[in-house]
Short mmCIF file of C-alpha atoms and ligand atoms in Angstrom, two decimals:
data_model
loop_
_atom_site.label_atom_id
_atom_site.label_comp_id
_atom_site.label_asym_id
_atom_site.label_seq_id
_atom_site.Cartn_x
_atom_site.Cartn_y
_atom_site.Cartn_z
CA MET L 11 141.58 128.24 110.46
CA GLY L 12 138.54 130.21 109.32
CA THR L 13 137.35 133.75 110.05
CA GLY L 14 134.30 134.21 107.84
CA THR L 15 130.60 134.56 108.54
CA SER L 16 128.18 131.74 107.72
CA GLN L 17 128.05 132.52 103.97
CA GLY L 18 131.84 132.73 103.61
CA VAL L 19 133.74 135.39 101.66
CA PRO L 20 133.61 135.60 98.65
CA MET L 21 129.88 135.12 98.89
CA ILE L 22 128.22 133.19 96.04
CA ALA L 23 127.19 135.49 93.16
CA CYS L 24 128.67 138.70 94.57
CA ASN L 25 130.95 141.06 92.66
CA CYS L 26 131.64 143.54 95.45
CA ALA L 27 135.15 144.92 96.06
CA VAL L 28 135.81 142.52 98.95
CA CYS L 29 134.49 139.39 97.22
CA THR L 30 136.65 140.16 94.17
CA SER L 31 139.68 141.38 96.16
CA ALA L 32 143.15 139.98 95.38
CA ASP L 33 144.14 140.29 99.05
CA PRO L 34 143.94 136.79 100.62
CA ARG L 35 142.99 138.44 103.93
CA ASN L 36 139.64 139.27 102.30
CA HIS L 37 138.99 135.57 101.56
CA ARG L 38 137.31 134.00 104.57
CA THR L 39 136.33 130.39 105.07
CA ARG L 40 133.79 129.69 107.81
CA SER L 41 134.96 130.15 111.41
CA CYS L 42 136.82 127.57 113.45
CA ILE L 43 140.12 127.43 115.36
CA HIS L 44 142.77 124.92 116.39
CA VAL L 45 144.36 125.43 119.81
CA VAL L 46 147.59 123.81 120.96
CA MET L 47 147.98 123.96 124.72
CA ASP L 48 151.30 122.56 125.90
CA GLY L 49 151.22 119.90 123.18
CA LEU L 50 147.50 119.10 123.56
CA HIS L 51 145.62 119.66 120.28
CA ILE L 52 142.05 120.94 120.63
CA GLN L 53 139.79 121.68 117.66
CA VAL L 54 136.98 124.19 118.21
CA ASP L 55 134.17 123.79 115.62
CA ALA L 56 134.38 122.23 112.16
CA ALA L 57 133.46 124.60 109.34
CA PRO L 58 132.16 123.31 105.98
CA GLU L 59 135.75 123.90 104.73
CA PHE L 60 137.26 121.95 107.65
CA ARG L 61 139.02 119.38 105.45
CA LEU L 62 140.58 122.09 103.26
CA GLN L 63 141.53 124.11 106.33
CA CYS L 64 143.30 121.06 107.85
CA LEU L 65 145.27 120.54 104.64
CA ARG L 66 146.16 124.24 104.37
CA GLU L 67 147.24 124.53 108.02
CA LYS L 68 148.82 121.06 108.14
CA ILE L 69 146.73 119.87 111.08
CA THR L 70 147.89 116.34 111.83
CA GLN L 71 146.79 115.78 115.41
CA MET L 72 143.63 116.21 117.46
CA ASP L 73 143.10 115.11 121.04
CA PHE L 74 139.48 116.24 121.35
CA PHE L 75 136.86 118.47 119.79
CA ILE L 76 134.63 121.24 121.17
CA LEU L 77 131.46 122.32 119.34
CA THR L 78 130.46 125.83 120.43
CA HIS L 79 126.91 125.49 119.05
CA GLY L 80 125.00 123.60 116.39
CA HIS L 81 124.76 126.15 113.57
CA ALA L 82 125.59 124.81 110.10
CA ASP L 83 128.73 126.93 109.65
CA HIS L 84 130.28 125.33 112.79
CA ILE L 85 129.00 121.74 112.63
CA ASN L 86 128.88 120.80 108.94
CA GLY L 87 132.55 119.81 108.69
CA MET L 88 132.30 117.28 111.52
CA ASP L 89 132.16 114.20 109.29
CA ASP L 90 135.76 114.96 108.27
CA LEU L 91 136.81 114.43 111.89
CA ARG L 92 136.82 110.77 110.79
CA ARG L 93 140.50 111.06 109.86
CA PHE L 94 141.36 111.97 113.45
CA CYS L 95 139.48 108.88 114.70
CA ASP L 96 141.86 106.87 112.48
CA LEU L 97 144.86 108.76 113.81
CA LEU L 98 143.71 108.11 117.39
CA GLY L 99 143.90 104.39 116.60
CA GLY L 100 140.35 103.75 115.39
CA THR L 101 138.54 105.06 118.42
CA ALA L 102 135.79 107.64 119.02
CA LEU L 103 136.83 111.27 119.19
CA THR L 104 135.69 112.99 122.39
CA VAL L 105 133.29 115.85 121.60
CA TYR L 106 132.37 118.43 124.23
CA THR L 107 129.33 120.61 123.61
CA THR L 108 125.98 121.91 124.98
CA ASP L 109 122.56 120.16 124.95
CA GLU L 110 121.72 122.12 121.79
CA GLY L 111 124.99 121.02 120.17
CA MET L 112 124.40 117.38 121.15
CA ASN L 113 120.88 117.38 119.70
CA ARG L 114 122.17 118.76 116.40
CA ILE L 115 124.99 116.19 116.25
CA LEU L 116 122.49 113.39 116.97
CA SER L 117 120.21 114.56 114.15
CA ILE L 118 122.94 115.20 111.53
CA PHE L 119 125.47 112.48 112.37
CA PRO L 120 123.45 109.64 114.03
CA TYR L 121 125.76 107.06 112.36
CA ALA L 122 128.76 108.48 114.20
CA ILE L 123 127.54 108.00 117.77
CA ALA L 124 129.60 104.96 118.65
CA GLU L 125 132.48 103.86 120.84
CA ARG L 126 134.55 103.19 117.75
CA PRO L 127 134.11 103.73 113.99
CA VAL L 128 131.63 101.27 112.45
CA SER L 129 134.29 100.56 109.85
CA PRO L 130 137.85 101.92 109.47
CA GLY L 131 137.74 105.47 108.10
CA TYR L 132 134.30 106.28 109.54
CA ALA L 133 133.62 108.97 112.11
CA ALA L 134 132.79 108.11 115.73
CA PHE L 135 131.96 110.65 118.42
CA LYS L 136 131.80 110.28 122.16
CA LEU L 137 129.50 113.12 123.25
CA LEU L 138 130.10 114.83 126.58
CA GLN L 139 128.60 117.91 128.18
CA MET L 140 131.17 120.71 128.21
CA PRO L 141 131.82 121.42 131.90
CA GLU L 142 132.29 124.92 133.30
CA LYS L 143 135.83 123.93 134.11
CA LEU L 144 137.72 121.19 132.29
CA GLU L 145 140.92 120.39 134.20
CA LEU L 146 143.67 118.82 132.11
CA PRO L 147 147.34 118.07 132.81
CA GLN L 148 148.23 120.80 130.26
CA GLY L 149 145.93 123.45 131.74
CA THR L 150 142.31 124.45 132.17
CA ILE L 151 139.49 125.16 129.71
CA ARG L 152 136.59 127.10 131.19
CA SER L 153 133.30 127.60 129.40
CA THR L 154 130.57 130.19 129.71
CA LEU L 155 127.29 130.54 127.82
CA LEU L 156 127.00 133.48 125.43
CA PRO L 157 123.62 134.66 124.09
CA HIS L 158 123.31 134.02 120.32
CA GLY L 159 119.68 134.66 119.37
CA GLY L 160 117.48 131.77 120.44
CA ILE L 161 120.40 129.62 121.58
CA ASN L 162 123.60 129.90 123.61
CA THR L 163 127.15 129.53 122.32
CA LEU L 164 130.01 128.13 124.38
CA GLY L 165 132.52 130.88 125.11
CA LEU L 166 135.89 129.28 125.83
CA ILE L 167 138.77 130.36 128.06
CA PHE L 168 142.04 128.42 127.69
CA GLU L 169 144.72 128.69 130.38
CA GLU L 170 147.97 126.86 129.77
CA LYS L 171 149.57 125.52 132.93
CA SER L 172 153.25 125.74 131.91
CA SER L 173 153.13 129.36 130.68
CA GLY L 174 150.19 130.74 132.67
CA LYS L 175 148.97 132.33 129.41
CA LYS L 176 145.26 132.84 128.76
CA PHE L 177 143.44 132.79 125.40
CA VAL L 178 139.72 133.55 125.02
CA TYR L 179 137.42 132.64 122.11
CA TYR L 180 133.98 134.30 122.13
CA ASN L 181 132.55 133.64 118.68
CA ASP L 182 128.91 133.86 117.58
CA CYS L 183 127.36 135.99 120.31
CA LYS L 184 125.12 139.04 120.51
CA ARG L 185 126.69 140.28 123.76
CA LEU L 186 128.99 139.22 126.57
CA THR L 187 127.58 138.38 129.98
CA ARG L 188 129.18 139.78 133.17
CA GLU L 189 130.65 136.33 133.77
CA ALA L 190 132.14 136.23 130.26
CA VAL L 191 133.78 139.64 130.77
CA ALA L 192 135.16 138.60 134.18
CA LEU L 193 136.56 135.31 132.83
CA ALA L 194 138.30 137.12 129.97
CA LYS L 195 140.15 139.57 132.22
CA GLU L 196 143.96 139.39 132.01
CA ALA L 197 143.90 137.26 128.87
CA GLU L 198 146.82 137.77 126.49
CA VAL L 199 144.51 137.49 123.47
CA VAL L 200 140.71 137.65 123.14
CA VAL L 201 138.84 136.73 119.94
CA LEU L 202 135.40 138.31 119.51
CA ASP L 203 132.53 138.03 117.04
CA GLY L 204 132.69 141.26 114.98
CA LEU L 205 130.59 140.37 111.92
CA ARG L 206 129.95 143.67 110.11
CA VAL L 207 129.17 147.39 110.52
CA GLU L 208 125.36 147.21 110.60
CA PRO L 209 123.68 145.83 113.74
CA HIS L 210 122.57 142.18 113.64
CA PRO L 211 119.99 140.43 115.86
CA THR L 212 122.28 137.54 116.91
CA HIS L 213 125.88 138.78 116.40
CA MET L 214 127.88 141.71 117.76
CA ASN L 215 128.76 144.22 115.07
CA ILE L 216 132.14 145.99 114.94
CA GLU L 217 131.00 148.75 117.31
CA GLU L 218 129.61 146.29 119.88
CA ALA L 219 132.73 144.13 119.62
CA CYS L 220 135.00 147.17 120.16
CA ALA L 221 132.94 148.11 123.25
CA ALA L 222 133.29 144.54 124.56
CA ALA L 223 137.05 144.66 123.89
CA ALA L 224 137.29 147.90 125.89
CA GLU L 225 135.30 146.39 128.76
CA ILE L 226 137.62 143.38 128.91
CA SER L 227 140.65 145.67 128.39
CA ALA L 228 142.66 142.86 126.80
CA PRO L 229 145.97 143.96 125.27
CA ILE L 230 145.06 142.28 121.96
CA CYS L 231 141.57 141.59 120.62
CA TYR L 232 140.95 139.93 117.26
CA LEU L 233 137.59 140.23 115.52
CA THR L 234 136.28 137.23 113.59
CA HIS L 235 133.16 135.83 111.82
CA LEU L 236 133.50 138.70 109.31
CA THR L 237 131.23 139.37 106.33
CA HIS L 238 132.07 140.68 102.86
CA ARG L 239 131.29 144.20 104.11
CA ILE L 240 134.63 144.33 105.93
CA GLU L 241 137.59 145.19 103.68
CA PHE L 242 140.75 144.14 105.54
CA THR L 243 143.08 147.11 104.95
CA GLU L 244 140.39 149.77 105.18
CA TRP L 245 138.94 148.45 108.46
CA SER L 246 142.32 147.66 110.02
CA LYS L 247 143.02 151.43 109.95
CA LYS L 248 139.67 152.34 111.52
CA LEU L 249 139.78 150.07 114.56
CA PRO L 250 140.90 151.29 118.01
CA ALA L 251 144.40 150.45 119.27
CA GLY L 252 144.69 146.78 120.29
CA VAL L 253 141.70 145.68 118.18
CA LEU L 254 142.68 143.81 115.02
CA LEU L 255 140.95 141.90 112.24
CA SER L 256 141.64 138.20 112.07
CA TYR L 257 142.24 136.41 108.77
CA ASP L 258 142.42 132.82 107.58
CA GLY L 259 145.75 131.21 108.39
CA LEU L 260 146.51 133.58 111.28
CA ARG L 261 148.74 131.90 113.87
CA LEU L 262 149.19 133.32 117.35
CA GLN L 263 151.95 132.25 119.69
CA LEU L 264 151.14 133.45 123.20
ZN1 ZN R 302 128.64 131.17 112.88
ZN1 ZN R 303 130.57 140.58 98.28
ZN1 ZN R 304 125.92 130.74 115.04
#
């Protein structure tokens, strides 16, 4: 749904070649994804553009929500989850996250911590700790903590029961732990934080992400959370085989 870094691309008041590019693949809303696993609809993070992303991608269903961490670019769209509380019949939407994520939700959206919306059309969240392994009739979602500066991000591994296919989403991290690499093995598709060319204290840059992709040896790796320093066509040619740039609106059928 979104593949941009926290400032988005175009960035405010920037006239660089990427920010002024006519190629829609150089226009990046803030990062979040929607996963459909054997008919189960799971939203991971809610970017500030979440409402616009839902309209663009025609998202009409959500069974639960996972917040990877409490940074503004992943949490600020959560009020717009209210529509999915309506669509669930006026009940609270289940939200899985970490302690850090819960504390941020409690401080930003205290009005939404309720069993059902206070009034029709309001948001209501039922907060639950994301387990290491969430067993569902449609498959399994595993989680692992990824270092992201002073906090940890939830890395997520989706395994669909009917197809046996595995999809991995490791956004917003400085490096992958041994456990994260092991859990990502044999995935059909892995998504990694790739940010930019220059090193960054809390994100992997392109070089670090390519090294992580090689360590996992996934057949297809998509880089996300990209800044305005990454021109789509230019960088697509420079990346190693099997490593690709993601873009807003990208749909993957595993
Ligand atoms: Zn972020
Ligand atoms: Zn720019
Ligand atoms: Zn972050």
